[in-house]
Coordinates of N, CA and C and ligand atoms in Angstrom, one line a residue:
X1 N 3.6 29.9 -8.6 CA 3.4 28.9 -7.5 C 3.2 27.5 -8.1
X2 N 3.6 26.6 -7.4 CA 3.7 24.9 -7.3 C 1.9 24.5 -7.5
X3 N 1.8 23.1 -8.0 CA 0.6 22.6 -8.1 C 0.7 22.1 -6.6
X4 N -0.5 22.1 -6.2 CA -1.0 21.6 -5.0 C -1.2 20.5 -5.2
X5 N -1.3 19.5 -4.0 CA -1.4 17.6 -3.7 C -2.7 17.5 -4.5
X6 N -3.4 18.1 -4.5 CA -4.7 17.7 -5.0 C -4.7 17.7 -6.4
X7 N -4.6 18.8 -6.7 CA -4.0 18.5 -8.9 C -3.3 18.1 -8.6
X8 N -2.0 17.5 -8.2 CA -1.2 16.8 -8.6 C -1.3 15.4 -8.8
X9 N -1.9 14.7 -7.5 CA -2.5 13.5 -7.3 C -3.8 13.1 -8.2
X10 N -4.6 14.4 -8.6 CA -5.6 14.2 -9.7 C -4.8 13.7 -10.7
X11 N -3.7 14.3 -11.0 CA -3.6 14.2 -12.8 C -2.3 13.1 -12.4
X12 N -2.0 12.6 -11.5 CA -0.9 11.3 -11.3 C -2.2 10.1 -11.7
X13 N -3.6 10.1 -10.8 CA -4.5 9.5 -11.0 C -5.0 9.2 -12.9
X14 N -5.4 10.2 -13.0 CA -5.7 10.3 -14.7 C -4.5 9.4 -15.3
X15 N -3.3 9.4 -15.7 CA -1.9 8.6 -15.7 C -1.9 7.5 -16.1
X16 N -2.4 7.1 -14.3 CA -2.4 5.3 -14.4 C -3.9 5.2 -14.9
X17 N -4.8 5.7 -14.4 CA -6.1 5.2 -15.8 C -5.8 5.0 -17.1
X18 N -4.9 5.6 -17.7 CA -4.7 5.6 -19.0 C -3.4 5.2 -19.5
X19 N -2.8 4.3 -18.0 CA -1.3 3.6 -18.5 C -1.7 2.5 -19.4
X20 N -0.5 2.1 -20.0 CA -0.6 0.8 -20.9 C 1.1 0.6 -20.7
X21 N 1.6 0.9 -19.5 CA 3.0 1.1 -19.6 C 3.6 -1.0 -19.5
X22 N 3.0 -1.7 -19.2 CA 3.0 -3.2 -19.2 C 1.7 -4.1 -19.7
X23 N 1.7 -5.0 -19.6 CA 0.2 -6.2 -20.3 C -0.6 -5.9 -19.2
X24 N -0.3 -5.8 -18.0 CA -2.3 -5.6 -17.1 C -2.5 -4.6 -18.0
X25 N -2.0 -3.4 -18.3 CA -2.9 -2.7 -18.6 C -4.4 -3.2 -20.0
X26 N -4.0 -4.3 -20.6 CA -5.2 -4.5 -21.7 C -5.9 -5.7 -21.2
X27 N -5.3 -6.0 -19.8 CA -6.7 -6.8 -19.2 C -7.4 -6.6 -18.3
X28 N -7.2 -5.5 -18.1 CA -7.9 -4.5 -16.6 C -9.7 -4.3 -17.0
X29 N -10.5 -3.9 -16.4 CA -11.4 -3.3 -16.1 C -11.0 -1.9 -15.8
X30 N -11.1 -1.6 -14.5 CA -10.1 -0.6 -14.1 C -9.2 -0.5 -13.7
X31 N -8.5 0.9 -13.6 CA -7.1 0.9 -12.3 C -7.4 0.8 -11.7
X32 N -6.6 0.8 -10.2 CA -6.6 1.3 -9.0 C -5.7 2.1 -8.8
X33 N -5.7 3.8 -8.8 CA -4.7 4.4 -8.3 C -4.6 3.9 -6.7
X34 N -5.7 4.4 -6.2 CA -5.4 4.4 -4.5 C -6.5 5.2 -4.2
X35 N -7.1 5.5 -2.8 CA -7.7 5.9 -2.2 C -7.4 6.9 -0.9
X36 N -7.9 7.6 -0.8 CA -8.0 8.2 1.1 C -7.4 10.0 1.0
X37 N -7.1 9.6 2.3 CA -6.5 11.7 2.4 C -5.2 11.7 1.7
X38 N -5.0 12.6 0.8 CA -3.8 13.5 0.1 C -2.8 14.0 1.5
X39 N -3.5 14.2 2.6 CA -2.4 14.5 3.5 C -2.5 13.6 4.5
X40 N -3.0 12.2 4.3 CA -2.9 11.3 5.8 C -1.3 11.0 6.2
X41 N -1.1 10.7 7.1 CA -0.1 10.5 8.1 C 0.4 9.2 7.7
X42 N -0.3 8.5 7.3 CA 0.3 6.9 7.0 C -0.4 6.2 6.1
X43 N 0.2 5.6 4.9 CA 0.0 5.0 3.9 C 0.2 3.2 3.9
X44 N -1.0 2.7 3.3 CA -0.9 1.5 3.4 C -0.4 0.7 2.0
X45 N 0.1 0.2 1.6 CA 0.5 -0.3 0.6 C 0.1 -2.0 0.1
X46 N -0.7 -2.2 -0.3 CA -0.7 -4.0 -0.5 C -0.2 -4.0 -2.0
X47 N -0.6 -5.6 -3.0 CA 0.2 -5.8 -3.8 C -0.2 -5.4 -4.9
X48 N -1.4 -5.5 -5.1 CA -2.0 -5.6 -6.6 C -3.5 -5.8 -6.0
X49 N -4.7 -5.0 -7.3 CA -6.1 -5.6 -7.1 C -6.5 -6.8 -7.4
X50 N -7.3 -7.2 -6.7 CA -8.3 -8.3 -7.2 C -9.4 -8.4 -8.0
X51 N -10.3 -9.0 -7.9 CA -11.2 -8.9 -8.7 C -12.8 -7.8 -8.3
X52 N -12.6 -7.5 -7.1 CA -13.6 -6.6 -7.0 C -12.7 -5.0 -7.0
X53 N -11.7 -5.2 -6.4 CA -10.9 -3.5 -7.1 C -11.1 -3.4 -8.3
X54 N -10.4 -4.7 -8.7 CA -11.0 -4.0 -10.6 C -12.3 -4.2 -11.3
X55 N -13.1 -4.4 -10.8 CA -14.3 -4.1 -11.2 C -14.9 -2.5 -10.5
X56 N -14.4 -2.2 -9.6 CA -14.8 -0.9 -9.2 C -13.8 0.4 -9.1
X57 N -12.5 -0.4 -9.3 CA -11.6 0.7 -9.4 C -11.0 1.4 -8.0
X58 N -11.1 0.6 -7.0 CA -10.7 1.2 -5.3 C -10.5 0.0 -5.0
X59 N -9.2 0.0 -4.0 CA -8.6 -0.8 -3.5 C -9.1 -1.1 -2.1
X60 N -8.7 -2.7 -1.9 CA -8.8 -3.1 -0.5 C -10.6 -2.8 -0.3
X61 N -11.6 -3.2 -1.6 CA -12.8 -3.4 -1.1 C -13.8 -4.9 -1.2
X62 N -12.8 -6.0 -1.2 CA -13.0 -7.1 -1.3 C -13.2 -8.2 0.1
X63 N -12.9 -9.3 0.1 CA -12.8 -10.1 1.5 C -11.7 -9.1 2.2
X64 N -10.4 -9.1 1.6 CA -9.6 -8.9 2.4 C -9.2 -7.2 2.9
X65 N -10.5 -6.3 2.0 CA -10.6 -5.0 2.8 C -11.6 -5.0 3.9
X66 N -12.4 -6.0 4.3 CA -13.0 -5.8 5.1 C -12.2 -5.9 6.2
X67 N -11.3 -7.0 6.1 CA -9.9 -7.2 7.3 C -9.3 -5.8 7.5
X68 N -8.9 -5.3 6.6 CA -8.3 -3.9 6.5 C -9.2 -2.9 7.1
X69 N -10.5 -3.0 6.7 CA -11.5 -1.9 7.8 C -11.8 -2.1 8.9
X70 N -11.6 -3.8 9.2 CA -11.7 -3.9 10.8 C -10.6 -3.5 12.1
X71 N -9.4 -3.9 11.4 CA -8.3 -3.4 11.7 C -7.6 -1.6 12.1
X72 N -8.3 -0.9 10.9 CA -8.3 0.0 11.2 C -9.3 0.7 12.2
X73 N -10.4 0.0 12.4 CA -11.4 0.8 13.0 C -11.1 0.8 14.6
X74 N -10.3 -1.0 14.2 CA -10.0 -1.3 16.3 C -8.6 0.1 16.7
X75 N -8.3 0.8 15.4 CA -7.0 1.3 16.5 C -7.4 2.8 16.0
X76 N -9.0 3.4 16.1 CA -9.7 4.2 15.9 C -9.8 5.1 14.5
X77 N -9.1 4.4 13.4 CA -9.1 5.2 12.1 C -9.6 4.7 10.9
X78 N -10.2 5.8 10.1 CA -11.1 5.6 9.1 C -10.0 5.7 8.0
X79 N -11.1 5.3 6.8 CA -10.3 5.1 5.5 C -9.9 6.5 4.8
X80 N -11.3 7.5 5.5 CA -10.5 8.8 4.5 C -9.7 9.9 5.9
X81 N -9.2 8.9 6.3 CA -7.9 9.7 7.1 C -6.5 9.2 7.1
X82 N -6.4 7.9 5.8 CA -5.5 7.7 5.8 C -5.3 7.4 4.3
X83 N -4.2 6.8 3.4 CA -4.1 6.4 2.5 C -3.7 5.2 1.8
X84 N -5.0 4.8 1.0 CA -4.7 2.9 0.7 C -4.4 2.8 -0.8
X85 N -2.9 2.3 -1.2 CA -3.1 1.7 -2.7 C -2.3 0.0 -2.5
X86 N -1.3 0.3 -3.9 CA -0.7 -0.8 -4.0 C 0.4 -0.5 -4.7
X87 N 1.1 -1.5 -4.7 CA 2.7 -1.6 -5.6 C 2.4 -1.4 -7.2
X88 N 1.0 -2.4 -7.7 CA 1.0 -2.6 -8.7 C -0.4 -1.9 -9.1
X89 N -0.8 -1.6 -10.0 CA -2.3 -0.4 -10.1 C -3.4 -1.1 -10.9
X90 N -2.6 -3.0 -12.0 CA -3.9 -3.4 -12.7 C -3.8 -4.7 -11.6
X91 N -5.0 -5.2 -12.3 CA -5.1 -6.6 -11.6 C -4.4 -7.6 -12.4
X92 N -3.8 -8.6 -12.0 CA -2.5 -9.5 -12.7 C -3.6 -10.7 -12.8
X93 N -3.7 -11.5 -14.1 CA -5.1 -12.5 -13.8 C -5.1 -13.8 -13.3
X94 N -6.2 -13.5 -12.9 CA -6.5 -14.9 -11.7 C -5.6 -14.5 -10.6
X95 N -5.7 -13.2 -10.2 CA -5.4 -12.8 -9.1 C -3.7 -13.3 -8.7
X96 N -2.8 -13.4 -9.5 CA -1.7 -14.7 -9.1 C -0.8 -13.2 -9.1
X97 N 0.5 -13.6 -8.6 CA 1.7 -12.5 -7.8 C 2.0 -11.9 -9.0
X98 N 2.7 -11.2 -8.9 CA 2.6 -9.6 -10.0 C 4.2 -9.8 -10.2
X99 N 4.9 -9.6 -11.6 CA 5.9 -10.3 -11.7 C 7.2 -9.0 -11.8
X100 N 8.2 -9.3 -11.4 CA 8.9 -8.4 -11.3 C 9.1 -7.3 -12.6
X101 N 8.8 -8.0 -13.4 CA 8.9 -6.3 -14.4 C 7.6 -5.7 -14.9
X102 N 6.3 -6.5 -14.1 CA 5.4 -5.5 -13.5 C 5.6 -4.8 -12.8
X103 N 6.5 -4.9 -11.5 CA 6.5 -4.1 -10.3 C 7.4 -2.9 -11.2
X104 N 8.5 -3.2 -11.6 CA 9.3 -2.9 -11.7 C 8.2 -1.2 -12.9
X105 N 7.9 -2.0 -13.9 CA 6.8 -0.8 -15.0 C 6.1 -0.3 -13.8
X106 N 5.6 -0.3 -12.7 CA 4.3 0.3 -12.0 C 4.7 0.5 -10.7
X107 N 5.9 0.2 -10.7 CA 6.2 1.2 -8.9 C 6.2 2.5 -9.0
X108 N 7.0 3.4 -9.9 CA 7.1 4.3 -10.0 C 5.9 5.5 -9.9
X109 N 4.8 5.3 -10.1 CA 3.7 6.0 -9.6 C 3.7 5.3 -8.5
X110 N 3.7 4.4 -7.4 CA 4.4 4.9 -5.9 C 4.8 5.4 -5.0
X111 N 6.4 5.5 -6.1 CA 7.4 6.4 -5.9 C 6.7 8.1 -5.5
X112 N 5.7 8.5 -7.0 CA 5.4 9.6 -6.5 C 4.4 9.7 -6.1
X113 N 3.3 8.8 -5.6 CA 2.4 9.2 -4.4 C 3.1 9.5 -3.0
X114 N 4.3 8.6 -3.0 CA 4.8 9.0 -1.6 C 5.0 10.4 -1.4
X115 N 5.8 10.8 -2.8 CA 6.6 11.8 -2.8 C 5.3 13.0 -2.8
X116 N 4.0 12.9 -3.2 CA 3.1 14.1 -3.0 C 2.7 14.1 -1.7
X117 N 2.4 12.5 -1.2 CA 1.7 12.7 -0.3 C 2.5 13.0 1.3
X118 N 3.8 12.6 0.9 CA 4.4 12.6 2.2 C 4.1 12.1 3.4
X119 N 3.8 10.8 3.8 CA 3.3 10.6 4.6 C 4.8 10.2 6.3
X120 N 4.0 10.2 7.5 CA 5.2 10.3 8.2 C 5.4 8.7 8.2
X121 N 4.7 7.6 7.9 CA 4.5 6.1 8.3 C 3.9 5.4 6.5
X122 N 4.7 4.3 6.7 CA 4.2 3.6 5.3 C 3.9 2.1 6.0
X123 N 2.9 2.2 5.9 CA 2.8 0.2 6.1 C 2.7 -0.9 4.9
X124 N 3.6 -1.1 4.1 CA 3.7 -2.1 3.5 C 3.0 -3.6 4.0
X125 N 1.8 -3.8 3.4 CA 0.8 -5.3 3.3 C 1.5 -6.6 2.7
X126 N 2.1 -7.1 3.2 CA 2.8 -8.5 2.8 C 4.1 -8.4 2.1
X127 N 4.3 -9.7 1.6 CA 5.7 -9.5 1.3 C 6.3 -8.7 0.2
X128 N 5.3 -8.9 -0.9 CA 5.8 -8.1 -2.6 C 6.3 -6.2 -2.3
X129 N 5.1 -6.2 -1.5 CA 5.3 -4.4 -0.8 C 6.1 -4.3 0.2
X130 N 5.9 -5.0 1.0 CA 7.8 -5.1 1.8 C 8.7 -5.0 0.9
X131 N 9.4 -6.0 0.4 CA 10.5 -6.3 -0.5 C 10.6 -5.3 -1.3
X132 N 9.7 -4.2 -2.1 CA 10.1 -3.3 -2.7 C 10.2 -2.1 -1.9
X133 N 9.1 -1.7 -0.9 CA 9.9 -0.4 -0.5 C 11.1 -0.4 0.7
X134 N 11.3 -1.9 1.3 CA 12.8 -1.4 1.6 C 13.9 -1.8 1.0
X135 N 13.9 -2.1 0.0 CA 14.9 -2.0 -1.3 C 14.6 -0.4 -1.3
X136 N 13.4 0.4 -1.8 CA 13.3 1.0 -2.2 C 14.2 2.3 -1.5
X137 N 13.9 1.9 0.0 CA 14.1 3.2 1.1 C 16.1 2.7 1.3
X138 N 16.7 1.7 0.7 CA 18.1 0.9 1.0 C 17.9 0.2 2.2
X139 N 17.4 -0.8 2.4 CA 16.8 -1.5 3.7 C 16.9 -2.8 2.9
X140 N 17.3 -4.3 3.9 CA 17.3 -5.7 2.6 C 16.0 -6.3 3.4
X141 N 15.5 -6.5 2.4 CA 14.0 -7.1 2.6 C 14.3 -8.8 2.9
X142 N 13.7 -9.2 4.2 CA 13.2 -10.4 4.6 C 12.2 -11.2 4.8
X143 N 12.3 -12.5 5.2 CA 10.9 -12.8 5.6 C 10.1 -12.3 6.0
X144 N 8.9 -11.9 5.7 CA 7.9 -11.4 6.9 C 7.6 -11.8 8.0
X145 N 7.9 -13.1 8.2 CA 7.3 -13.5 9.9 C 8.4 -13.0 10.6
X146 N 9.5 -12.7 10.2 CA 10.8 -12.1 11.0 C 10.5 -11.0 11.1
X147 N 10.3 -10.0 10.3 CA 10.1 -8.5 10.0 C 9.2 -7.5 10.5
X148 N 8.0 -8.2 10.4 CA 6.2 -7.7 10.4 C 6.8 -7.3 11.9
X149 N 6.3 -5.7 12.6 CA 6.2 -5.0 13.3 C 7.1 -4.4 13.5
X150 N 8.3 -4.7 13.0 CA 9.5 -3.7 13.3 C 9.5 -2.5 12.1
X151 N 10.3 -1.9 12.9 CA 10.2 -0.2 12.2 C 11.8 -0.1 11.6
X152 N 11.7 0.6 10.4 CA 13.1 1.1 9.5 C 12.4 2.3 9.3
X153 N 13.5 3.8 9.8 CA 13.7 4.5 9.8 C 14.6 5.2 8.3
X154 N 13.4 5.8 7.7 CA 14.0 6.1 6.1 C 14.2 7.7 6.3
X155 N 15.5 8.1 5.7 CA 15.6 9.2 5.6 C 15.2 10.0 4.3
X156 N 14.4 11.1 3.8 CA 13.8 11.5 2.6 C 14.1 12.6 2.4
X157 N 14.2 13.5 1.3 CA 14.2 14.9 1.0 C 13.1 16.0 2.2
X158 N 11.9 15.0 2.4 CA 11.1 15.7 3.3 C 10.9 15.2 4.4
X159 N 11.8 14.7 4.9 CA 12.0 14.5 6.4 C 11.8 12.7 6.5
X160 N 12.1 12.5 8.0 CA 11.4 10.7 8.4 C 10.7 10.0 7.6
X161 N 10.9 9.1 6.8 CA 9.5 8.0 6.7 C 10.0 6.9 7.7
X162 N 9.0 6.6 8.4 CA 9.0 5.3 9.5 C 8.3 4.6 8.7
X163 N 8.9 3.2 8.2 CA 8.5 1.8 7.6 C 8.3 0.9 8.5
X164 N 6.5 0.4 8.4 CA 7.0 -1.1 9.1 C 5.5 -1.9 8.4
X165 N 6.8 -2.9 8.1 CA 5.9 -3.6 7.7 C 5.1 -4.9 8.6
X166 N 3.8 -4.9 7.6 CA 2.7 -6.5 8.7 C 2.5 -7.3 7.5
X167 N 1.5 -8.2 7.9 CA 1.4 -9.6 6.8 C 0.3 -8.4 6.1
X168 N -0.2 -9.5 5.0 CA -1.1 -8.5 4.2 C -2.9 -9.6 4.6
X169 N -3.5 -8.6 5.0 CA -4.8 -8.6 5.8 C -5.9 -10.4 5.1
X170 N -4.9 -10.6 3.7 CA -6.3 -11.3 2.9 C -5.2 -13.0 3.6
X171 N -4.3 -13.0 4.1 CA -3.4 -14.0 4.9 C -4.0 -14.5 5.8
X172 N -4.7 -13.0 6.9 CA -5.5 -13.7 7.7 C -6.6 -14.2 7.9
X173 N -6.9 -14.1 6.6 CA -8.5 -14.9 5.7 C -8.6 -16.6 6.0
X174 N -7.0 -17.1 5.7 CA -6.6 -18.7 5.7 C -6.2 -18.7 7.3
X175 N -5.1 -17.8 7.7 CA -4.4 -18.5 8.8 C -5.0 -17.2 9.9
X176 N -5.8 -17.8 10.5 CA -6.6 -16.9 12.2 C -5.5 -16.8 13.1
X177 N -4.5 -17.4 13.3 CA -3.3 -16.9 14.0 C -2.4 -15.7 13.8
X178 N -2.5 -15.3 12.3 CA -1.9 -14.0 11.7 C -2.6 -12.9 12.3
X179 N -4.2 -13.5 12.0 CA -5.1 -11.6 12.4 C -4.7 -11.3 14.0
X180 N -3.9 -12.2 14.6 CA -3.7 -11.8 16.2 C -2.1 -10.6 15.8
X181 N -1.3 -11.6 15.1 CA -0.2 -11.0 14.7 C -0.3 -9.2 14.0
X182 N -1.3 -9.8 13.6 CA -1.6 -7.8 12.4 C -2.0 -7.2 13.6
X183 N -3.1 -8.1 14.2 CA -3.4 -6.3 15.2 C -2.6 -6.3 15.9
X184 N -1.4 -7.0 16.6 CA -0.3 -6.2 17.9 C 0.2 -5.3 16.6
X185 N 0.6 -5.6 15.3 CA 1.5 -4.5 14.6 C 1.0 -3.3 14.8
X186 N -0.6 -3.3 14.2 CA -1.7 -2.0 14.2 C -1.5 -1.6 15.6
X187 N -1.6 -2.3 16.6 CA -1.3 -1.7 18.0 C 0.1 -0.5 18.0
X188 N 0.8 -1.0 17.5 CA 2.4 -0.4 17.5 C 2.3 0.7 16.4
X189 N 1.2 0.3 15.4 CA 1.1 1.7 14.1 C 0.6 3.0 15.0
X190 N -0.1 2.2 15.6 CA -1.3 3.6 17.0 C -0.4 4.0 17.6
X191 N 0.7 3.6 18.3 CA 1.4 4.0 19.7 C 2.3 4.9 18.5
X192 N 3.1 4.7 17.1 CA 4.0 5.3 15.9 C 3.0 6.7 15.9
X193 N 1.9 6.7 15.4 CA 1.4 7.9 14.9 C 0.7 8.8 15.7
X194 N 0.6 8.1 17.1 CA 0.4 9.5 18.5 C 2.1 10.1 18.6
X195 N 2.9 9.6 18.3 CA 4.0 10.2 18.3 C 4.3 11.6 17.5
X196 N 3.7 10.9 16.0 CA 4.1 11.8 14.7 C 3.4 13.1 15.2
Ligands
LIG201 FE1 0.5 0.8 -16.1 FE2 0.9 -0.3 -13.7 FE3 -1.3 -0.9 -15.0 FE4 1.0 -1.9 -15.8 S1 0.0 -2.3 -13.8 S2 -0.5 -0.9 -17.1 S3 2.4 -0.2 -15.3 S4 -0.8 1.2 -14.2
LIG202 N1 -5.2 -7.2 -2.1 C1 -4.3 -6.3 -2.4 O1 -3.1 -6.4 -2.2 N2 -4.7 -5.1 -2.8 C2 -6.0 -4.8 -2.9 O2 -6.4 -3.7 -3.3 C3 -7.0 -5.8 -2.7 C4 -6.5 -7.0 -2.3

């Protein structure tokens, strides 16, 4: 018999603690693999940690997770019923965009969280996470003000992934007109996953 999601995702976790597969790795604190249920229904994806993930090692617990836990709570769901990481697993310093052959060294433990966790919905947080998983699913990645709430339909070894991507939650920190924009998406992620 097969390892179960749980050792699997344990020892995919152990991995990136102990990558050094690019330079974050010798300026980190900690990783961040990711957080939440091994079997949630929909995964959230942002770019890279900041400065309080890497000091504690969990993602999305900074300014811009509290956006993310308000968000989730208006469309009735908790953090350990779903699953939160990122594109990238160290923090890139001074918090600045994570460069393509970061992404490129650190997607791939992505690649197989998806693949353990199988989820039926992926929400890609801003543009870096857009841009790579619909490259990644064969989808051409666009602006996000064009994009954010629409759905691409990925076909996978294990069935549906429904992609849609929104802005990424720490955007609507600066611009108060976005957090109207995220929650109609989050409205449309609710009406997606009463479906699944
Ligand atoms: Fe490894 Fe990713 Fe960290 Fe780079 S960012 S050291 S690839 S876990
Ligand atoms: N921003 C991200 O993209 N990810 C985090 O985990 C925190 C802030």
């Amino acid at each position: 018999m097969g390892m179960g999601k749980e050792e699997l995702m344990k020892k995919l976790e152990e991995r990136i603690r102990n990558c050094q597969k690019c330079p974050l790795g010798q300026l980190r604190t900690n990783a961040v693999p990711g957080a939440g249920s091994y079997d949630a229904k929909v995964m959230f994806v942002g770019e890279a940690p900041g400065y309080w993930e890497d000091q504690r090692g969990l993602p999305f617990v900074g300014r811009a997770g509290k956006v993310l836990d308000e968000l989730l709570a208006e469309i009735g769901l908790s953090r350990d019923e779903v699953y939160i990481t990122n594109v990238v697993k160290c923090r890139p310093p001074g918090n600045r965009d994570p460069t393509e052959e970061e992404i490129k060294a650190c997607a791939p433990y992505l690649d197989r969280q998806i693949d353990i966790i199988r989820p039926k919905v992926i929400v890609p947080l801003g543009r870096h996470s857009m841009r790579y998983l619909l490259e990644k699913f064969g989808f051409k990645a666009e602006p996000i003000s064009k994009i954010h709430g629409k759905t691409f339909r990925a076909r996978t070894l294990f069935g549906e992934i429904v992609i849609m991507p929104t802005y990424h939650p720490a955007a609507a920190l600066y611009k108060p007109q976005l957090l109207e924009a995220i929650r109609e998406d989050f409205r449309k992620l609710k009406t997606l996953l009463e479906e699944k």
